[in-house]
């Protein structure tokens, strides 16, 4: 089911999410489905979207669903940044789909997480994938791209 995505200004977007416990895993199956449906809906309506964090649909759990080369369920992620190299880019977000924000992100990071089968996984991420996971990870801590803007002139409206 395509759930309503919380929009910029909704207090729920600024809350810190709780870790998922293994015993909750089975009950979260419908949430995973809903999150992937939301990604597909944003792609249909706005032409972008590769991942969504659970808080964006009002679920306060440390959970990200990513739809790139295949579907990924990312549970209780942790990030380690590799090196000091940063990149500047325009960041978009499903919670403010007509706004772009110039941000700085680490070019390279390592993602540790559990998958939908509670197996430990690691992904080495660079460039656009590194930016993507940092953006979604921030949502789990109640941080939006607007809060990471380079300066007060870093906002661009889409036509």
C-alpha positions as semicolon CSV with decimal commas, in nm:
position;residue;x (nm);y (nm);z (nm)
1;X;0,000;0,000;0,000
2;X;0,129;0,342;-0,091
3;X;0,124;0,531;0,239
4;X;0,121;0,905;0,281
5;X;0,474;1,044;0,306
6;X;0,526;1,300;0,583
7;X;0,612;1,641;0,441
8;X;0,864;1,905;0,547
9;X;0,748;2,065;0,872
10;X;0,577;1,754;1,008
11;X;0,707;1,709;1,367
12;X;0,739;1,333;1,309
13;X;1,029;1,389;1,069
14;X;1,244;1,537;1,346
15;X;1,224;1,245;1,590
16;X;1,495;0,986;1,651
17;X;1,395;0,634;1,551
18;X;1,425;0,321;1,767
19;X;1,626;0,013;1,676
20;X;1,438;-0,282;1,532
21;X;1,436;-0,591;1,755
22;X;1,461;-0,935;1,596
23;X;1,124;-1,038;1,737
24;X;0,962;-0,745;1,547
25;X;1,092;-0,860;1,210
26;X;0,792;-1,067;1,100
27;X;0,544;-0,793;1,182
28;X;0,743;-0,543;0,971
29;X;0,689;-0,731;0,642
30;X;0,391;-0,512;0,544
31;X;0,594;-0,200;0,628
32;X;0,871;-0,310;0,387
33;X;0,608;-0,358;0,114
34;X;0,454;-0,018;0,184
35;X;0,795;0,151;0,171
36;X;0,878;-0,003;-0,168
37;X;0,532;0,103;-0,291
38;X;0,608;0,460;-0,181
39;X;0,935;0,460;-0,377
40;X;0,747;0,343;-0,688
41;X;0,478;0,607;-0,632
42;X;0,730;0,891;-0,605
43;X;0,902;0,766;-0,920
44;X;0,566;0,768;-1,098
45;X;0,462;1,112;-0,972
46;X;0,794;1,301;-0,956
47;X;1,048;1,103;-1,161
48;X;1,297;1,035;-0,882
49;X;1,338;0,810;-0,580
50;X;1,571;0,527;-0,488
51;X;1,519;0,488;-0,113
52;X;1,297;0,582;0,178
53;X;1,341;0,575;0,555
54;X;1,065;0,441;0,780
55;X;1,016;0,772;0,966
56;X;0,902;0,928;0,638
57;X;0,587;0,715;0,658
58;X;0,546;0,762;1,033
59;X;0,720;0,441;1,144
60;X;0,979;0,533;1,409
61;X;1,214;0,242;1,343
62;X;1,572;0,232;1,215
63;X;1,471;0,092;0,880
64;X;1,550;0,193;0,521
65;X;1,422;0,041;0,199
66;X;1,631;0,099;-0,113
67;X;1,535;0,015;-0,470
68;X;1,840;0,038;-0,696
69;X;1,979;-0,263;-0,884
70;X;1,749;-0,473;-0,665
71;X;1,535;-0,419;-0,352
72;X;1,729;-0,383;-0,026
73;X;1,588;-0,388;0,326
74;X;1,833;-0,214;0,560
75;X;1,770;-0,268;0,931
76;X;1,958;-0,094;1,214
77;X;2,224;0,055;0,987
78;X;2,551;0,204;1,099
79;X;2,783;0,413;0,884
80;X;3,158;0,452;0,884
81;X;3,306;0,728;0,673
82;X;3,622;0,645;0,481
83;X;3,867;0,929;0,429
84;X;3,803;1,301;0,439
85;X;3,694;1,357;0,078
86;X;3,361;1,537;0,053
87;X;3,135;1,619;-0,238
88;X;2,878;1,893;-0,293
89;X;2,553;1,807;-0,465
90;X;2,187;1,893;-0,498
91;X;1,990;1,661;-0,270
92;X;1,625;1,576;-0,324
93;X;1,380;1,421;-0,080
94;X;1,040;1,254;-0,092
95;X;0,935;1,469;0,204
96;X;0,984;1,786;-0,004
97;X;0,963;1,661;-0,363
98;X;0,978;2,001;-0,535
99;X;1,278;2,134;-0,342
100;X;1,648;2,064;-0,398
101;X;1,914;2,146;-0,137
102;X;2,289;2,190;-0,186
103;X;2,463;1,973;0,076
104;X;2,809;1,830;0,150
105;X;2,841;1,455;0,195
106;X;3,126;1,209;0,237
107;X;3,229;1,056;-0,095
108;X;3,293;0,709;0,053
109;X;3,134;0,518;0,339
110;X;3,084;0,165;0,464
111;X;2,734;0,057;0,560
112;X;2,677;-0,219;0,818
113;X;2,321;-0,345;0,864
114;X;2,090;-0,644;0,898
115;X;1,876;-0,757;0,607
116;X;1,515;-0,880;0,606
117;X;1,638;-1,225;0,719
118;X;1,831;-1,071;1,011
119;X;2,163;-1,152;0,842
120;X;2,451;-0,911;0,896
121;X;2,558;-0,733;0,578
122;X;2,817;-0,479;0,471
123;X;2,818;-0,252;0,166
124;X;3,101;-0,030;0,046
125;X;2,937;0,280;-0,099
126;X;3,081;0,562;-0,309
127;X;2,960;0,878;-0,478
128;X;2,583;0,879;-0,542
129;X;2,523;0,565;-0,335
130;X;2,723;0,710;-0,046
131;X;2,514;1,027;-0,065
132;X;2,191;0,827;-0,082
133;X;2,260;0,620;0,229
134;X;2,378;0,925;0,426
135;X;2,055;1,104;0,336
136;X;1,837;0,812;0,447
137;X;2,047;0,747;0,759
138;X;1,996;1,111;0,861
139;X;1,618;1,055;0,851
140;X;1,659;0,790;1,122
141;X;1,807;1,058;1,348
142;X;1,547;1,323;1,264
143;X;1,783;1,518;1,037
144;X;1,662;1,650;0,701
145;X;1,871;1,768;0,405
146;X;1,739;2,119;0,474
147;X;1,930;2,105;0,803
148;X;2,250;2,013;0,615
149;X;2,227;2,297;0,363
150;X;2,567;2,446;0,278
151;X;2,435;2,798;0,337
152;X;2,115;3,000;0,327
153;X;2,129;3,022;-0,055
154;X;2,138;2,643;-0,101
155;X;1,771;2,593;-0,187
156;X;1,638;2,541;-0,540
157;X;1,275;2,490;-0,638
158;X;1,196;2,245;-0,919
159;X;0,974;2,365;-1,202
